[in-house]
Amino acid sequence: AVVSTQSTGQHKMFKAPEAALADIPVPHGYRLEPLQDSHVNYIMKQWLMDVELQTDEDATVKLAHSLVMTNITERPAFGIFTDSEPSTPVAWISVYASGEVGMLHVQEKHRRKKLGRILSRHMLRVLREAHGVEYRTYGFVKLHNVASLNLLASEGWEEQPYNNRRVYYHEGYLQQLNKL
């Protein structure tokens, strides 16, 4: 499915599918594991490029580092690693403080292997196991990120009117999320 890029602002907002999607096996030579604080600097550098904040300003870099560190160490965050480079993630996903799934990234040379699909399904399963089957999270995708827009559409994520206040799914969410 192809998603149009007509939206207000720089992002599209999606709601996760109601039905649970089956996990997909991780391809041979790859493994899915939780991210660790040792991955923060590597992921932060890529994330800064992905969100087009290419700057050396200390305040921006410190803020980005803090955001990525918090996403990785205080909430569910997963990476896919290769047997040949076991300490460097080639793909990753996390949850932001407001509860939306984000920071999904797959390195160019590892694309077309369903790694983004594997990560998004795994994250949804983890969140649903923690919060119940009725749990539906949100995700935001930059308008120019056609690969992620198409992935979410093909996985049954529903485009929503953009409203960053809707990501808080239920009261007490953050306290529950931080216990994962």
mmCIF file of C-alpha atoms in Angstrom:
data_model
loop_
_atom_site.group_PDB
_atom_site.id
_atom_site.type_symbol
_atom_site.label_atom_id
_atom_site.label_comp_id
_atom_site.label_asym_id
_atom_site.label_seq_id
_atom_site.Cartn_x
_atom_site.Cartn_y
_atom_site.Cartn_z
ATOM 1 C CA ALA A 1 0.000 0.000 0.000
ATOM 2 C CA VAL A 2 1.266 3.448 -0.805
ATOM 3 C CA VAL A 3 0.438 6.336 1.473
ATOM 4 C CA SER A 4 -0.064 9.830 0.179
ATOM 5 C CA THR A 5 2.041 12.574 1.654
ATOM 6 C CA GLN A 6 -0.741 15.096 2.146
ATOM 7 C CA SER A 7 -0.700 16.225 5.765
ATOM 8 C CA THR A 8 -0.409 19.274 7.933
ATOM 9 C CA GLY A 9 3.052 19.868 9.363
ATOM 10 C CA GLN A 10 6.061 17.653 8.797
ATOM 11 C CA HIS A 11 4.672 14.372 10.136
ATOM 12 C CA LYS A 12 1.806 11.971 9.667
ATOM 13 C CA MET A 13 0.198 10.381 12.684
ATOM 14 C CA PHE A 14 -0.820 6.712 12.731
ATOM 15 C CA LYS A 15 -2.660 4.514 15.205
ATOM 16 C CA ALA A 16 -1.433 0.931 15.603
ATOM 17 C CA PRO A 17 -3.640 -1.846 14.259
ATOM 18 C CA GLU A 18 -6.243 -3.380 16.549
ATOM 19 C CA ALA A 19 -5.393 -6.959 15.693
ATOM 20 C CA ALA A 20 -2.139 -8.465 16.904
ATOM 21 C CA LEU A 21 0.233 -9.279 14.068
ATOM 22 C CA ALA A 22 2.274 -12.479 14.109
ATOM 23 C CA ASP A 23 5.954 -12.183 14.894
ATOM 24 C CA ILE A 24 8.277 -12.680 11.937
ATOM 25 C CA PRO A 25 11.404 -14.770 12.487
ATOM 26 C CA VAL A 26 14.646 -12.819 12.525
ATOM 27 C CA PRO A 27 16.718 -13.765 9.450
ATOM 28 C CA HIS A 28 19.751 -16.027 9.832
ATOM 29 C CA GLY A 29 22.804 -14.035 10.904
ATOM 30 C CA TYR A 30 20.732 -11.439 12.768
ATOM 31 C CA ARG A 31 19.385 -11.290 16.318
ATOM 32 C CA LEU A 32 16.867 -9.057 18.080
ATOM 33 C CA GLU A 33 17.883 -7.754 21.513
ATOM 34 C CA PRO A 34 17.118 -4.854 23.861
ATOM 35 C CA LEU A 35 19.176 -1.742 23.221
ATOM 36 C CA GLN A 36 21.674 -0.695 25.888
ATOM 37 C CA ASP A 37 23.123 2.640 26.950
ATOM 38 C CA SER A 38 26.306 1.698 25.059
ATOM 39 C CA HIS A 39 24.319 2.138 21.814
ATOM 40 C CA VAL A 40 23.196 5.709 22.541
ATOM 41 C CA ASN A 41 25.961 7.670 20.778
ATOM 42 C CA TYR A 42 25.769 5.559 17.625
ATOM 43 C CA ILE A 43 21.972 5.812 17.411
ATOM 44 C CA MET A 44 21.958 9.511 18.326
ATOM 45 C CA LYS A 45 24.263 10.398 15.429
ATOM 46 C CA GLN A 46 22.042 8.581 12.950
ATOM 47 C CA TRP A 47 18.879 10.026 14.486
ATOM 48 C CA LEU A 48 20.237 13.581 14.204
ATOM 49 C CA MET A 49 20.760 12.984 10.472
ATOM 50 C CA ASP A 50 17.334 11.361 10.094
ATOM 51 C CA VAL A 51 15.548 14.313 11.696
ATOM 52 C CA GLU A 52 17.767 16.701 9.761
ATOM 53 C CA LEU A 53 19.341 18.362 12.789
ATOM 54 C CA GLN A 54 22.850 18.434 11.478
ATOM 55 C CA THR A 55 24.466 20.762 13.934
ATOM 56 C CA ASP A 56 27.407 20.897 16.266
ATOM 57 C CA GLU A 57 25.679 23.183 18.757
ATOM 58 C CA ASP A 58 26.304 21.763 22.210
ATOM 59 C CA ALA A 59 22.750 22.427 23.439
ATOM 60 C CA THR A 60 21.173 20.555 20.507
ATOM 61 C CA VAL A 61 23.565 17.629 20.782
ATOM 62 C CA LYS A 62 23.045 17.399 24.560
ATOM 63 C CA LEU A 63 19.273 17.494 24.143
ATOM 64 C CA ALA A 64 19.385 14.795 21.448
ATOM 65 C CA HIS A 65 21.691 12.657 23.579
ATOM 66 C CA SER A 66 19.365 13.009 26.560
ATOM 67 C CA LEU A 67 16.304 12.096 24.474
ATOM 68 C CA VAL A 68 17.918 9.029 22.919
ATOM 69 C CA MET A 69 19.413 7.926 26.260
ATOM 70 C CA THR A 70 16.009 8.190 27.945
ATOM 71 C CA ASN A 71 14.271 6.334 25.102
ATOM 72 C CA ILE A 72 16.782 3.489 25.317
ATOM 73 C CA THR A 73 17.304 3.172 29.061
ATOM 74 C CA GLU A 74 13.884 4.009 30.524
ATOM 75 C CA ARG A 75 11.440 2.536 28.002
ATOM 76 C CA PRO A 76 11.273 -0.446 25.684
ATOM 77 C CA ALA A 77 13.868 -0.158 22.929
ATOM 78 C CA PHE A 78 15.065 -2.929 20.666
ATOM 79 C CA GLY A 79 17.751 -3.389 18.090
ATOM 80 C CA ILE A 80 18.686 -5.934 15.502
ATOM 81 C CA PHE A 81 22.321 -6.929 15.453
ATOM 82 C CA THR A 82 24.397 -9.044 13.076
ATOM 83 C CA ASP A 83 26.615 -11.952 14.012
ATOM 84 C CA SER A 84 29.507 -10.140 12.311
ATOM 85 C CA GLU A 85 28.986 -6.893 14.297
ATOM 86 C CA PRO A 86 27.338 -8.058 17.533
ATOM 87 C CA SER A 87 27.741 -4.778 19.426
ATOM 88 C CA THR A 88 26.414 -2.365 16.779
ATOM 89 C CA PRO A 89 22.705 -2.290 15.926
ATOM 90 C CA VAL A 90 21.805 -2.297 12.233
ATOM 91 C CA ALA A 91 18.152 -1.488 12.975
ATOM 92 C CA TRP A 92 16.283 -0.132 16.008
ATOM 93 C CA ILE A 93 13.006 1.097 17.454
ATOM 94 C CA SER A 94 12.003 2.782 20.714
ATOM 95 C CA VAL A 95 9.122 4.441 22.531
ATOM 96 C CA TYR A 96 9.010 8.170 23.243
ATOM 97 C CA ALA A 97 8.000 9.623 26.615
ATOM 98 C CA SER A 98 4.500 10.364 25.364
ATOM 99 C CA GLY A 99 3.995 6.725 24.398
ATOM 100 C CA GLU A 100 4.350 6.755 20.647
ATOM 101 C CA VAL A 101 6.520 4.257 18.842
ATOM 102 C CA GLY A 102 9.380 5.918 17.032
ATOM 103 C CA MET A 103 12.977 6.186 15.975
ATOM 104 C CA LEU A 104 12.495 3.202 13.672
ATOM 105 C CA HIS A 105 15.588 2.979 11.516
ATOM 106 C CA VAL A 106 17.200 0.304 9.356
ATOM 107 C CA GLN A 107 20.659 0.902 7.925
ATOM 108 C CA GLU A 108 20.675 1.130 4.146
ATOM 109 C CA LYS A 109 22.656 -2.060 3.495
ATOM 110 C CA HIS A 110 20.272 -4.086 5.709
ATOM 111 C CA ARG A 111 17.010 -2.935 4.137
ATOM 112 C CA ARG A 112 14.579 -5.181 2.234
ATOM 113 C CA LYS A 113 15.031 -7.939 4.863
ATOM 114 C CA LYS A 114 11.876 -7.106 6.855
ATOM 115 C CA LEU A 115 13.897 -5.814 9.817
ATOM 116 C CA GLY A 116 11.649 -2.749 10.283
ATOM 117 C CA ARG A 117 8.567 -4.964 10.132
ATOM 118 C CA ILE A 118 10.119 -7.391 12.642
ATOM 119 C CA LEU A 119 10.921 -4.552 15.056
ATOM 120 C CA SER A 120 7.536 -2.835 14.795
ATOM 121 C CA ARG A 121 5.622 -6.076 15.364
ATOM 122 C CA HIS A 122 7.863 -7.036 18.260
ATOM 123 C CA MET A 123 7.418 -3.621 19.889
ATOM 124 C CA LEU A 124 3.639 -3.764 19.554
ATOM 125 C CA ARG A 125 3.584 -7.233 21.110
ATOM 126 C CA VAL A 126 5.736 -6.086 24.055
ATOM 127 C CA LEU A 127 3.530 -3.039 24.645
ATOM 128 C CA ARG A 128 0.324 -5.061 24.412
ATOM 129 C CA GLU A 129 1.654 -7.703 26.806
ATOM 130 C CA ALA A 130 2.442 -4.936 29.290
ATOM 131 C CA HIS A 131 -0.775 -2.938 28.867
ATOM 132 C CA GLY A 132 -3.419 -5.392 27.645
ATOM 133 C CA VAL A 133 -4.806 -6.343 24.278
ATOM 134 C CA GLU A 134 -6.881 -3.162 24.051
ATOM 135 C CA TYR A 135 -3.709 -1.066 23.990
ATOM 136 C CA ARG A 136 -3.187 0.874 20.779
ATOM 137 C CA THR A 137 -0.235 3.160 20.468
ATOM 138 C CA TYR A 138 0.524 5.884 17.965
ATOM 139 C CA GLY A 139 3.436 6.626 15.719
ATOM 140 C CA PHE A 140 4.612 9.712 13.908
ATOM 141 C CA VAL A 141 6.442 9.518 10.587
ATOM 142 C CA LYS A 142 8.143 12.320 8.706
ATOM 143 C CA LEU A 143 6.353 13.085 5.443
ATOM 144 C CA HIS A 144 9.396 12.374 3.284
ATOM 145 C CA ASN A 145 9.996 8.946 4.896
ATOM 146 C CA VAL A 146 8.103 7.006 2.244
ATOM 147 C CA ALA A 147 9.549 3.641 3.345
ATOM 148 C CA SER A 148 8.149 4.008 6.878
ATOM 149 C CA LEU A 149 4.861 5.432 5.610
ATOM 150 C CA ASN A 150 4.432 2.407 3.347
ATOM 151 C CA LEU A 151 5.482 -0.021 6.087
ATOM 152 C CA LEU A 152 2.883 1.291 8.540
ATOM 153 C CA ALA A 153 0.164 1.296 5.884
ATOM 154 C CA SER A 154 0.978 -2.293 4.903
ATOM 155 C CA GLU A 155 0.880 -3.348 8.569
ATOM 156 C CA GLY A 156 -2.587 -1.920 9.115
ATOM 157 C CA TRP A 157 -1.669 1.262 10.982
ATOM 158 C CA GLU A 158 -4.454 3.809 10.482
ATOM 159 C CA GLU A 159 -3.631 7.369 9.519
ATOM 160 C CA GLN A 160 -5.102 9.811 12.042
ATOM 161 C CA PRO A 161 -5.646 13.551 12.026
ATOM 162 C CA TYR A 162 -2.419 14.986 13.386
ATOM 163 C CA ASN A 163 -2.814 15.707 17.099
ATOM 164 C CA ASN A 164 0.197 15.213 19.333
ATOM 165 C CA ARG A 165 -2.024 15.151 22.438
ATOM 166 C CA ARG A 166 -3.723 11.893 21.374
ATOM 167 C CA VAL A 167 -0.629 9.785 22.016
ATOM 168 C CA TYR A 168 -1.436 9.527 25.719
ATOM 169 C CA TYR A 169 -3.577 6.424 25.534
ATOM 170 C CA HIS A 170 -4.696 6.033 29.128
ATOM 171 C CA GLU A 171 -4.053 7.519 32.552
ATOM 172 C CA GLY A 172 -1.019 6.133 34.310
ATOM 173 C CA TYR A 173 0.553 5.075 31.014
ATOM 174 C CA LEU A 174 4.008 6.457 31.731
ATOM 175 C CA GLN A 175 4.230 4.818 35.139
ATOM 176 C CA GLN A 176 3.325 1.455 33.588
ATOM 177 C CA LEU A 177 5.636 1.960 30.611
ATOM 178 C CA ASN A 178 8.596 2.778 32.826
ATOM 179 C CA LYS A 179 8.156 -0.570 34.616
ATOM 180 C CA LEU A 180 8.894 -2.559 31.444
#
